Every structure is written in C-alpha cells, then in structure tokens.
Short mmCIF file of C-alpha atoms in Angstrom, two decimals:
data_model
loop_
_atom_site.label_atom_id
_atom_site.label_comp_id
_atom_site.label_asym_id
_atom_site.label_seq_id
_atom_site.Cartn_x
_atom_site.Cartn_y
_atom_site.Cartn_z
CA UNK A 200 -153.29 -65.29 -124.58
CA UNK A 201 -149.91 -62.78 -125.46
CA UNK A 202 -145.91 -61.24 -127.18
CA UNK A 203 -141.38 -58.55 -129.06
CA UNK A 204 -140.53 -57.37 -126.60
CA UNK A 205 -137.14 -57.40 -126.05
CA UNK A 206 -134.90 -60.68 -124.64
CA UNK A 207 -135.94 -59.97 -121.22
CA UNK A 208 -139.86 -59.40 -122.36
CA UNK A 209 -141.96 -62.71 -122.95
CA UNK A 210 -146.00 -61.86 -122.70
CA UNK A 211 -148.72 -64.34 -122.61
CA UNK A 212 -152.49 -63.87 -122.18
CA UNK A 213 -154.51 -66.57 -120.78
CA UNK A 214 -154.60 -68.90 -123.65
CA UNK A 215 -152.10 -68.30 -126.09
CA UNK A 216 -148.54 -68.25 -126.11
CA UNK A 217 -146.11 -65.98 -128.52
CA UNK A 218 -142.45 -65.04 -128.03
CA UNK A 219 -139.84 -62.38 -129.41
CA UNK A 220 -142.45 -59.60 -130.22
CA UNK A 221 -145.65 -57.85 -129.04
CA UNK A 222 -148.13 -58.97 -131.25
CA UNK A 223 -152.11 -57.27 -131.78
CA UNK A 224 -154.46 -58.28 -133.28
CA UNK A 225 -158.21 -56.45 -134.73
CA UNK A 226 -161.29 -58.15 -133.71
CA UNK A 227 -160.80 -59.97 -137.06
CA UNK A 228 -157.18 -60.91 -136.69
CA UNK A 229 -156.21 -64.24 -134.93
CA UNK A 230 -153.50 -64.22 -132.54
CA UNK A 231 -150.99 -66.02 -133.99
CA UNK A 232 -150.46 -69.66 -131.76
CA UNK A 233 -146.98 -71.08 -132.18
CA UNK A 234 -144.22 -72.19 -129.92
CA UNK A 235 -140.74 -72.73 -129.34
CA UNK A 236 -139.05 -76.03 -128.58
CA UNK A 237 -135.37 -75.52 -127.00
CA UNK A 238 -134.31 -79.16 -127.23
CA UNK A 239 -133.00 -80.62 -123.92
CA UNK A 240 -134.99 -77.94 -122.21
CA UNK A 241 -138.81 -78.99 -122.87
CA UNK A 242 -139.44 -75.29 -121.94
CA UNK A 243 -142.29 -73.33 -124.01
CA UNK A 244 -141.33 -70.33 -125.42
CA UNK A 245 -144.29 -69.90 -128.31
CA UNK A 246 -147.73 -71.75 -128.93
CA UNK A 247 -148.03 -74.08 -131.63
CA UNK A 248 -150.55 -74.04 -133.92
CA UNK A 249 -153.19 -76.46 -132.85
CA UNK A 250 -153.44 -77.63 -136.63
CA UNK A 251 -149.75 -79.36 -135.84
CA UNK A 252 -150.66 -80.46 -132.42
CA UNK A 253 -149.35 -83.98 -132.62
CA UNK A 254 -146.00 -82.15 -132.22
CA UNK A 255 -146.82 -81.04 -128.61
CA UNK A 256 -145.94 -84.54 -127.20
CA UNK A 257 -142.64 -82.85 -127.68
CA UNK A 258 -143.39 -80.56 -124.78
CA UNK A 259 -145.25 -83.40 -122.69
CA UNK A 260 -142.61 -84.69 -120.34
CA UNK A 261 -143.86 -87.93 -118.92
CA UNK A 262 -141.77 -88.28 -115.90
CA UNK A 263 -144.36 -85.67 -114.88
CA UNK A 264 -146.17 -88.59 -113.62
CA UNK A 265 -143.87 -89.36 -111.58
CA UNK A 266 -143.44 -88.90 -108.00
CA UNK A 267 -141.92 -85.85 -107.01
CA UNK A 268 -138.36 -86.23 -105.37
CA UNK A 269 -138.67 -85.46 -101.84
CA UNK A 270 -142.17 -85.07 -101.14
CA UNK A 271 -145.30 -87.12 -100.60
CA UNK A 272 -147.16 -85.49 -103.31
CA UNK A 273 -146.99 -86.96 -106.57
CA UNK A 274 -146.92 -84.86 -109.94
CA UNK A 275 -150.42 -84.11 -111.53
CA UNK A 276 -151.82 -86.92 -114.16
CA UNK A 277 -154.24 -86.17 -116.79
CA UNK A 278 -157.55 -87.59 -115.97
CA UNK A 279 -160.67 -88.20 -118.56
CA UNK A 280 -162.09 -85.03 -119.78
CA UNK A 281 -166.14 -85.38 -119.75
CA UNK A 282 -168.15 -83.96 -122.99
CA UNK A 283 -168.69 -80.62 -123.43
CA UNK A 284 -171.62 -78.71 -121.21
CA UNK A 285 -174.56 -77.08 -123.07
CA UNK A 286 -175.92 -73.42 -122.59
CA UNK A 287 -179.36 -72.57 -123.17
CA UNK A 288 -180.05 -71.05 -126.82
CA UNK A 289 -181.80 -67.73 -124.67
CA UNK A 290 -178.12 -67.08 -123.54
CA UNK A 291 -176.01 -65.05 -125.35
CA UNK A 292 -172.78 -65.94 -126.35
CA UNK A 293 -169.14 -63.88 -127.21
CA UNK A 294 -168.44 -63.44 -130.81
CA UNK A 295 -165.32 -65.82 -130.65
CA UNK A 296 -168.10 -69.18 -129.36
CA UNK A 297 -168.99 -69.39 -133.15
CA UNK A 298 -166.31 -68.22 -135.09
CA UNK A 299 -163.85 -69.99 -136.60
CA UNK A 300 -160.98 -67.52 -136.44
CA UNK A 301 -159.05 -68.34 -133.21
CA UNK A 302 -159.53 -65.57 -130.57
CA UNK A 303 -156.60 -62.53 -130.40
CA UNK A 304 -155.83 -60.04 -128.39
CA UNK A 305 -158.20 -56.96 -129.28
CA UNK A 306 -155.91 -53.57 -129.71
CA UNK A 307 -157.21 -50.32 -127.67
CA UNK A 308 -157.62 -50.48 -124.06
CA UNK A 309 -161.36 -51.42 -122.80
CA UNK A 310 -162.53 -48.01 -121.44
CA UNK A 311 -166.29 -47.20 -120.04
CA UNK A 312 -169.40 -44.90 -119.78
CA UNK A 313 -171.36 -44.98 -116.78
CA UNK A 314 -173.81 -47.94 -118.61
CA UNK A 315 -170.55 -50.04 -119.42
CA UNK A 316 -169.21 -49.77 -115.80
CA UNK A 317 -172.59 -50.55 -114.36
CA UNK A 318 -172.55 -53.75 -116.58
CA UNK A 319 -168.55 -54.37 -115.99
CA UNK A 320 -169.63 -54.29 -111.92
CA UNK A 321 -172.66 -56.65 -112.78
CA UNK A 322 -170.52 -59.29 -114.20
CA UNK A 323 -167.50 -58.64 -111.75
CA UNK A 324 -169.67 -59.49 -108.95
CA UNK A 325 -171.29 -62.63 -110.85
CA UNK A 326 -168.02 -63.79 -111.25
CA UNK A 327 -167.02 -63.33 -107.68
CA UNK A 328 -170.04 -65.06 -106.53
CA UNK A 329 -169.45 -68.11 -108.29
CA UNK A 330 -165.79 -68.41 -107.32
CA UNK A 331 -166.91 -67.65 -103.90
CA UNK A 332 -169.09 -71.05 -104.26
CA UNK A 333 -166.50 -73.08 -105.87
CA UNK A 334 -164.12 -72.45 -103.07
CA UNK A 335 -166.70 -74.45 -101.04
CA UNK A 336 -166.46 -77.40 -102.89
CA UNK A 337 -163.11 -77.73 -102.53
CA UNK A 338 -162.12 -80.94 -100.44
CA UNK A 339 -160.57 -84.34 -100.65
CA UNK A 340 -162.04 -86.46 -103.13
CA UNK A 341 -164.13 -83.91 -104.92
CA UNK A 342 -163.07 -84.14 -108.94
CA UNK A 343 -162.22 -81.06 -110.80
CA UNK A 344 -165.13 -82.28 -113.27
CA UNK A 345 -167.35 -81.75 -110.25
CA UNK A 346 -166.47 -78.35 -109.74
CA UNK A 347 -166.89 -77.70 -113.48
CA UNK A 348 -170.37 -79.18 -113.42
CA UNK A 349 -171.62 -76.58 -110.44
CA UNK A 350 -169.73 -73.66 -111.60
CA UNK A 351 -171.26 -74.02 -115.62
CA UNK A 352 -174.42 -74.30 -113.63
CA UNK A 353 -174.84 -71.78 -111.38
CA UNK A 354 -173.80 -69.09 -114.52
CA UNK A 355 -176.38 -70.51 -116.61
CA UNK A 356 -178.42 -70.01 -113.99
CA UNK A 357 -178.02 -66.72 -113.32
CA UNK A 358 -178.24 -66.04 -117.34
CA UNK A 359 -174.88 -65.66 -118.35
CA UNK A 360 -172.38 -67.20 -120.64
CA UNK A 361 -168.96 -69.31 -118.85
CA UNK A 362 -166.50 -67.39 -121.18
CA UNK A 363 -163.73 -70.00 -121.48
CA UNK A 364 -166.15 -72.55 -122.73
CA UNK A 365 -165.18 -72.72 -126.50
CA UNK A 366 -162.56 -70.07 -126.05
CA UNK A 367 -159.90 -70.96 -128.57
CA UNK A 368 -161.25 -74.57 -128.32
CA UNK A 369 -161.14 -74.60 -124.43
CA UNK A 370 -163.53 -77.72 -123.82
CA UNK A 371 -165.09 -76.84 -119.67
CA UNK A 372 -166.55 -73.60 -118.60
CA UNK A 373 -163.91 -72.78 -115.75
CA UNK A 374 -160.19 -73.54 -115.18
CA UNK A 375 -158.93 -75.59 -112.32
CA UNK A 376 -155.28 -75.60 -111.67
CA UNK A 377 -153.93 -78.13 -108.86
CA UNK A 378 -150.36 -77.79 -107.30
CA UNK A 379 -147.86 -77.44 -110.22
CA UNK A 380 -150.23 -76.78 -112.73
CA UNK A 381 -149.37 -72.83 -113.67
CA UNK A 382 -152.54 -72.44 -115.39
CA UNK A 383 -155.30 -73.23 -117.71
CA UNK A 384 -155.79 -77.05 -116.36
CA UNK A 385 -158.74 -78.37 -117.95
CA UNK A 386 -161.50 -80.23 -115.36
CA UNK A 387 -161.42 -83.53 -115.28
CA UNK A 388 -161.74 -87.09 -113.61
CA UNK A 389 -159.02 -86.32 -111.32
CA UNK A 390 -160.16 -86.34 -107.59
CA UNK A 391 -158.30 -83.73 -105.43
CA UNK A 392 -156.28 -84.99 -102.23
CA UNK A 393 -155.73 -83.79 -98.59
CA UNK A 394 -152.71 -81.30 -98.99
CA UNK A 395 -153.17 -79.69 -102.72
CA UNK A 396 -153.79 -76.33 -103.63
CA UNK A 397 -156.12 -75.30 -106.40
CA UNK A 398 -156.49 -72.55 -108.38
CA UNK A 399 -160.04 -71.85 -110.07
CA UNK A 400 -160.43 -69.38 -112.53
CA UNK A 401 -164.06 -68.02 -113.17
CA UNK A 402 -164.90 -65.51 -116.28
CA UNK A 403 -168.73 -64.77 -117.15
CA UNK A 404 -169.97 -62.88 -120.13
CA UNK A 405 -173.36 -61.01 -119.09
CA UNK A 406 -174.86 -58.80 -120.21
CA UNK A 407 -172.06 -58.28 -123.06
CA UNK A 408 -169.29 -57.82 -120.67
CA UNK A 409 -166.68 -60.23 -119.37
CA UNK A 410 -165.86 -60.34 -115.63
CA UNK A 411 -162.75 -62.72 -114.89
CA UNK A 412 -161.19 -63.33 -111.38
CA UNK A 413 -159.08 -66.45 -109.77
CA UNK A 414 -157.94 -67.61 -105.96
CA UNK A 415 -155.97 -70.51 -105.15
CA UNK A 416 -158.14 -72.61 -102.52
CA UNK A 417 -156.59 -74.96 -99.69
CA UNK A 418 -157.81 -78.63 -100.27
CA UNK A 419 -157.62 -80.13 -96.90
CA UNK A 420 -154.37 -79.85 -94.01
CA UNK A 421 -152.08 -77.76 -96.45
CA UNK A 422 -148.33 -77.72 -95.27
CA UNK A 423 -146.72 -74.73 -94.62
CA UNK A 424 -144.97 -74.00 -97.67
CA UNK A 425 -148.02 -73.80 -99.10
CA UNK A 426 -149.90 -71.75 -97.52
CA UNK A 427 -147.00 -69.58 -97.28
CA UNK A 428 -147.15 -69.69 -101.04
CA UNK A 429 -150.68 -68.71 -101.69
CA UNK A 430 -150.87 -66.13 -98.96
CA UNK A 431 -147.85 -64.32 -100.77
CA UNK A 432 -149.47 -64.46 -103.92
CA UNK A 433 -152.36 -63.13 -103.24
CA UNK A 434 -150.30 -59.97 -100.86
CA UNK A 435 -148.64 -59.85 -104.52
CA UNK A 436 -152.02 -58.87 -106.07
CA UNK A 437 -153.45 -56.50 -103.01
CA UNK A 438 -150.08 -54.59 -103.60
CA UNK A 439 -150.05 -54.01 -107.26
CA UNK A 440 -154.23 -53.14 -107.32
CA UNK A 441 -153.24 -50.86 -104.33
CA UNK A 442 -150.86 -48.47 -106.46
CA UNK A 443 -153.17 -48.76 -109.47
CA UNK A 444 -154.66 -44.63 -110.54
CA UNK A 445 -154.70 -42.55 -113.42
CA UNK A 446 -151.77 -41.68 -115.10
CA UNK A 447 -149.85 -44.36 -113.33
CA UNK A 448 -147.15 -46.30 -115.57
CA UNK A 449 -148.34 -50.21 -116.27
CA UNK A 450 -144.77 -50.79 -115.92
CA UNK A 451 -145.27 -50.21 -111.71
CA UNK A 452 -147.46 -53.19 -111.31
CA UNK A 453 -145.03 -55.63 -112.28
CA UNK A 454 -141.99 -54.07 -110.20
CA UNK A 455 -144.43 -53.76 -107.25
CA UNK A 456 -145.00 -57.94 -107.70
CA UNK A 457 -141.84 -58.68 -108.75
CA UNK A 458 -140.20 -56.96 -105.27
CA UNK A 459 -142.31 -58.68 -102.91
CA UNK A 460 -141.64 -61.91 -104.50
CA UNK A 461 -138.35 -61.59 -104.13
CA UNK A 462 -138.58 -60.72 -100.32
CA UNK A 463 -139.59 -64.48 -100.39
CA UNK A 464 -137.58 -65.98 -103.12
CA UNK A 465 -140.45 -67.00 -104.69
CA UNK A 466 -140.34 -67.33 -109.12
CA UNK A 467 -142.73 -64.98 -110.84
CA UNK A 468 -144.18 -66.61 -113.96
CA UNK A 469 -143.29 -64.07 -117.31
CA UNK A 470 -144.75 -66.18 -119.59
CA UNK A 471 -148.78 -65.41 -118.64
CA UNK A 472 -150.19 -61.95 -118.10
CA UNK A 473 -153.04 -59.88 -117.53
CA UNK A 474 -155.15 -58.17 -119.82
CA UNK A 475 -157.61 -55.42 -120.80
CA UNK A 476 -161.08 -56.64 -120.31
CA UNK A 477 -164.35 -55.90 -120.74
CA UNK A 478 -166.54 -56.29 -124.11
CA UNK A 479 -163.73 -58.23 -124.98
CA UNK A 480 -162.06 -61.06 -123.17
CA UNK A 481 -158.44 -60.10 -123.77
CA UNK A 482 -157.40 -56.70 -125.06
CA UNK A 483 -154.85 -54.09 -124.32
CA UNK A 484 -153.20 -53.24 -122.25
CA UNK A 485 -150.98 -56.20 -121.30
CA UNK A 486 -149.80 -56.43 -117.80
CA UNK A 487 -146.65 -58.05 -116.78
CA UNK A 488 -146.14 -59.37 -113.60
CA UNK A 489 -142.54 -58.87 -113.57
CA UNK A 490 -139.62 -56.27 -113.24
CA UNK A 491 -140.12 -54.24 -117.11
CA UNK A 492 -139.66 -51.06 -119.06
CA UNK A 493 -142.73 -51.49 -121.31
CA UNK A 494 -144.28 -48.03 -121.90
CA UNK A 495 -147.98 -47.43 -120.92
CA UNK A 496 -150.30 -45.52 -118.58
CA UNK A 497 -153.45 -45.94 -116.65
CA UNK A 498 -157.05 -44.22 -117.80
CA UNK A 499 -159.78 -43.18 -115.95
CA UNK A 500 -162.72 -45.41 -116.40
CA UNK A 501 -160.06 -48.28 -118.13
CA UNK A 502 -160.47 -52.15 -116.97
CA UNK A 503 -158.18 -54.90 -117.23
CA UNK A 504 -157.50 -58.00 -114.90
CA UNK A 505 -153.91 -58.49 -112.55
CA UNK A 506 -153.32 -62.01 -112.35
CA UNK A 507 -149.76 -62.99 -110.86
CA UNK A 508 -148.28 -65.96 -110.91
CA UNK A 509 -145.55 -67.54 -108.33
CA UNK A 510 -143.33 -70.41 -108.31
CA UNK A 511 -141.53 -72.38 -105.36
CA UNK A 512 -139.06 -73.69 -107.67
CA UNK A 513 -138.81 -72.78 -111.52
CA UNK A 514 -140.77 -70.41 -113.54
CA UNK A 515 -140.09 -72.38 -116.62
CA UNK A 516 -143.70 -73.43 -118.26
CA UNK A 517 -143.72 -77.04 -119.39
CA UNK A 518 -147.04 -78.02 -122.04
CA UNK A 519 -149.08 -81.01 -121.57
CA UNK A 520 -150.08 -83.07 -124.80
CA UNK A 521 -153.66 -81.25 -124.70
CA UNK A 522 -152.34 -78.01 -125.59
CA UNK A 523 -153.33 -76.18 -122.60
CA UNK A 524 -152.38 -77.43 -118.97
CA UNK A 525 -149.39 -75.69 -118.16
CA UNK A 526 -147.35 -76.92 -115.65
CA UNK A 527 -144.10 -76.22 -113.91
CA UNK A 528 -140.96 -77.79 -115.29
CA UNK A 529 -139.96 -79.02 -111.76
CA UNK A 530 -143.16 -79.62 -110.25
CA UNK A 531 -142.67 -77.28 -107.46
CA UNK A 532 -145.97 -75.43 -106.31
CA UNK A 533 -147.36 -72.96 -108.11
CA UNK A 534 -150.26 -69.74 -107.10
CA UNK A 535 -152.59 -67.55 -108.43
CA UNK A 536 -154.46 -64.87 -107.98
CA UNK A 537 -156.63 -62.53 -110.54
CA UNK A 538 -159.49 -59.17 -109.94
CA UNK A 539 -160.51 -57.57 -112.81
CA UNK A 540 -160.49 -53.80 -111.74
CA UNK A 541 -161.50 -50.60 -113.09
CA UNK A 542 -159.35 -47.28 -112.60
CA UNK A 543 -161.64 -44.07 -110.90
CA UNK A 544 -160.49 -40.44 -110.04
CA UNK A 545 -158.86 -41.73 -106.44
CA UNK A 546 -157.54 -45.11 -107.70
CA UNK A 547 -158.69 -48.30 -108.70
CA UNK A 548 -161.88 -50.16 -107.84
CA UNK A 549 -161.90 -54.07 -107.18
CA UNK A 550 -165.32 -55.39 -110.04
CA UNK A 551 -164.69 -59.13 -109.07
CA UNK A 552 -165.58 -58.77 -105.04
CA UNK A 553 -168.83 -59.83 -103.70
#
C-alpha cells in the first residue's frame, strides 16, 4: 500500500507497491499497482497490475523452496489457501469490500474529535485483544489457516469487520508472516515448526474505524538470532512511538529506527511503510522506517500506524506468484512490529494495547 520520492525514497503501504514517485489518491482514485522487474535481480521495485498477473512468476523464484544454505530451516512453501470466510450481513463492512475500484491511499491525514478517538480506542483495543489471542495459538504444528479461522471468528464475534478480508482482493481476514516472509503472507495449509517466527497482523473495522497492530510470535525453542531479531524490532518500534508529539517532523521516526538498527546490523525494509489510519485503512501521512528528508509534521489528535520492518540478511523484497507474500530475497529472517497510535498534548498514545 505506497510511492517519487527521490532515488533514495521507495514507499509502500501494506498492500501495494509503487516506485519513483509519491503517489495519492481521493477516495475514488485507485492506487496505481505496478512493478518493476530488474532482470537478474528478481527484486520488486513496483506492483503489477493484477489484470497481468501471469507475469509475476517472473518475480517467483523457485529455489525459494529450497533449503536454506547453512541452516536447518528450510525456505517457506506455499501451502493450499482454504475458501474465503463469511461475515454476517448485520456487520458492516469498509467501502473498498464492495467496490470494484482497487483500494488507494486516501490524501489528508486521519485527524479526530473526541467521538472519533473514543471509537479509534474501541477498535485499537479490539484489535489488540485478538492479536493477544492469536499469539496463543502459536505452536508446532498449528496451520496458519488455523489461526485465520479463530482470529475471523472472534472479530465477528465481537461485531466487527476483519479489514484485510477483500482488501484489494486479499482472500483471509488476518496476515501471517513466517520466518522470511516480509509481509502480507496469506494463511494457509502450512503447519508451523519448532524454531519459526511469525508475524500476525490484525486490523478490525468497528464501529467505522480501523484499528491495525502486528507482533512477531516465537513458535517453539527459537535460536538466538532470532529472538535477538524480534526483540530488536520491536525496541525499534517503542523508540520511534516514544519521540512521537505535536509538531514533531515524520522524518524523526525513521532516523530513530534506522539508528538502532544499525547498532545491530540489522536491514530495515524501505519498501513497506506505515500509514494514516482511521476511517480509512491507509491514508496520509506515510511513515518511513528508514533514514529520510521527506517533509511532514505531527497533529494533535492525528492517527497513523508505525510498523518497522528488519532483515538479518537483505532488505531486497522478492514476490511470490500470488501477488502478495513477500519474502526476502535471501531467506534470512525477517520481524515486525506495528501500534496504531494517536498524537495528544504530551505525546503519543498507544490505541492497539489491551
């Protein structure tokens, strides 16, 4: 979900990929979806448009089935994606569930009255909640499908919507991204083993207000490096929520990650970033989690999630063939973590916390 910049600047929101130039879009503009194909490189620069999707095997490098060099774990397969979950009719559902026009980047920042952060907090802590239970479930031999299955249920339960279902043609109502996978892996048949990590991304719409948070879980006895990994990247996040205030340059957050990655040598991830949030799923501002000179400043009563992403290895994004698992193009480990926060008089309140 993301956009000229300059040659150092390459945005992307959650779900869509663009290159070269910051791109906006009204609430009745798509965001445009193309890629770029460096050949040699399989790297993804730009989201294709799905309607010339057979071209993505381009970006689907199949020695990612392979076993990783050096290491016991073994690169992530695709496994069988289950039909699509159903929501109650009494639910209500964002705009973009039954629209045609692909879902963009909303321009203007997503700022509250008192009602609006009431509801923002109500769907912040929904959100938590049911990330808080998936954690649980994570263990050896559980299938991301499973975890799919009791997160969809537990937010129709509680009467709200599972924003990514049907979000630009996502098909499950949460992502689940194990080991290399960057982001946005779709739930499937795949059973997780002793030793992964897992990231689970949870966004509800209740109320008429998105709340969207992620943590990377330990599945099992997790090795060193990894934990290492996942407790930096979520000290990555505490840090850049902790300078977060009013008038406060957007530009800061992605230094303040950037710098304590580096204390770690540890890849930040350019081509995914955060987002304003709220009434909408993804509108401005963006936030990049890496060193940048991109103007912008913090306002009172403003939301918008801070969700960075860190490497072992490469930060270079590889596609799979289902136009949405990204993955790293060396297989080395990869961690997130996401809050959607709102910016008060003394600094910057966490929405997605229990």
């Amino acid at each position: 979900m993301s956009s000229v910049v300059s040659p150092q600047l390459q945005m992307r929101f959650k779900s869509s990929f663009i290159g070269d130039r910051l791109l906006r879009c009204s609430r009745h503009q798509p965001l445009p979806q193309q890629f770029r194909y460096n050949p040699g490189t399989k790297h993804v620069s730009m989201q294709l448009s799905r309607t010339l999707s057979g071209l993505t095997n381009l970006f689907f490098n199949r020695r990612n089935l392979d076993e990783l060099p050096n290491s016991k774990r073994k690169r992530l397969r695709p496994g069988k994606v289950s039909p699509r979950r159903q929501v109650p009719k009494s639910i209500t559902r964002p705009p973009y569930v039954n629209s045609m026009i692909p879902a963009g980047l909303v321009s203007g920042p997503q700022v509250h009255d008192e009602k609006g952060i009431e509801c923002m907090r109500a769907s912040g802590r929904l959100a938590a909640q049911v990330l808080q239970y998936a954690g649980t479930l994570v263990k050896p031999g559980i299938t991301t499908d499973e975890i799919d299955q009791a997160v969809h249920q537990m937010i129709i339960d509680n009467g709200a919507y599972p924003s990514p279902l049907g979000y630009g043609g996502f098909p499950k109502s949460v992502c689940t991204s194990v080991n290399e996978c960057i982001c946005h892996g779709i739930p499937d048949s795949c059973a997780l083993e002793d030793g992964d990590i897992i990231n689970i991304d949870v966004t509800v719409y209740l109320n008429g207000y998105h709340g969207d948070t992620s943590a990377t879980f330990y599945c099992g006895d997790v090795d060193d490096e990894a934990k290492k990994l996942v407790q930096v990247t979520k000290e990555c996040l505490d840090k850049a929520i902790s300078i977060c205030a009013p008038g406060v340059e957007f530009k800061k957050i992605g230094k303040t990650i950037h710098d304590h990655a580096d204390k770690y040598r540890y890849g930040v991830v350019q081509q995914f970033v955060g987002h304003g949030v709220g009434c909408v799923f993804h509108a401005d501002p963006v936030i990049l989690h890496y060193r940048n000179s991109e103007g912008g400043r913090m306002t009172l009563n403003q939301t918008f999630t801070i969700e960075p992403m860190l490497t072992i290895g490469s930060i270079k994004p590889v596609m799979w063939n289902d136009n949405w698992t990204v993955v790293t193009e060396d297989g080395s480990l990869s961690a997130q973590f996401e809050h959607t926060i709102l910016i008060t008089p003394d600094g910057a309140e966490i929405m997605t916390q229990c």
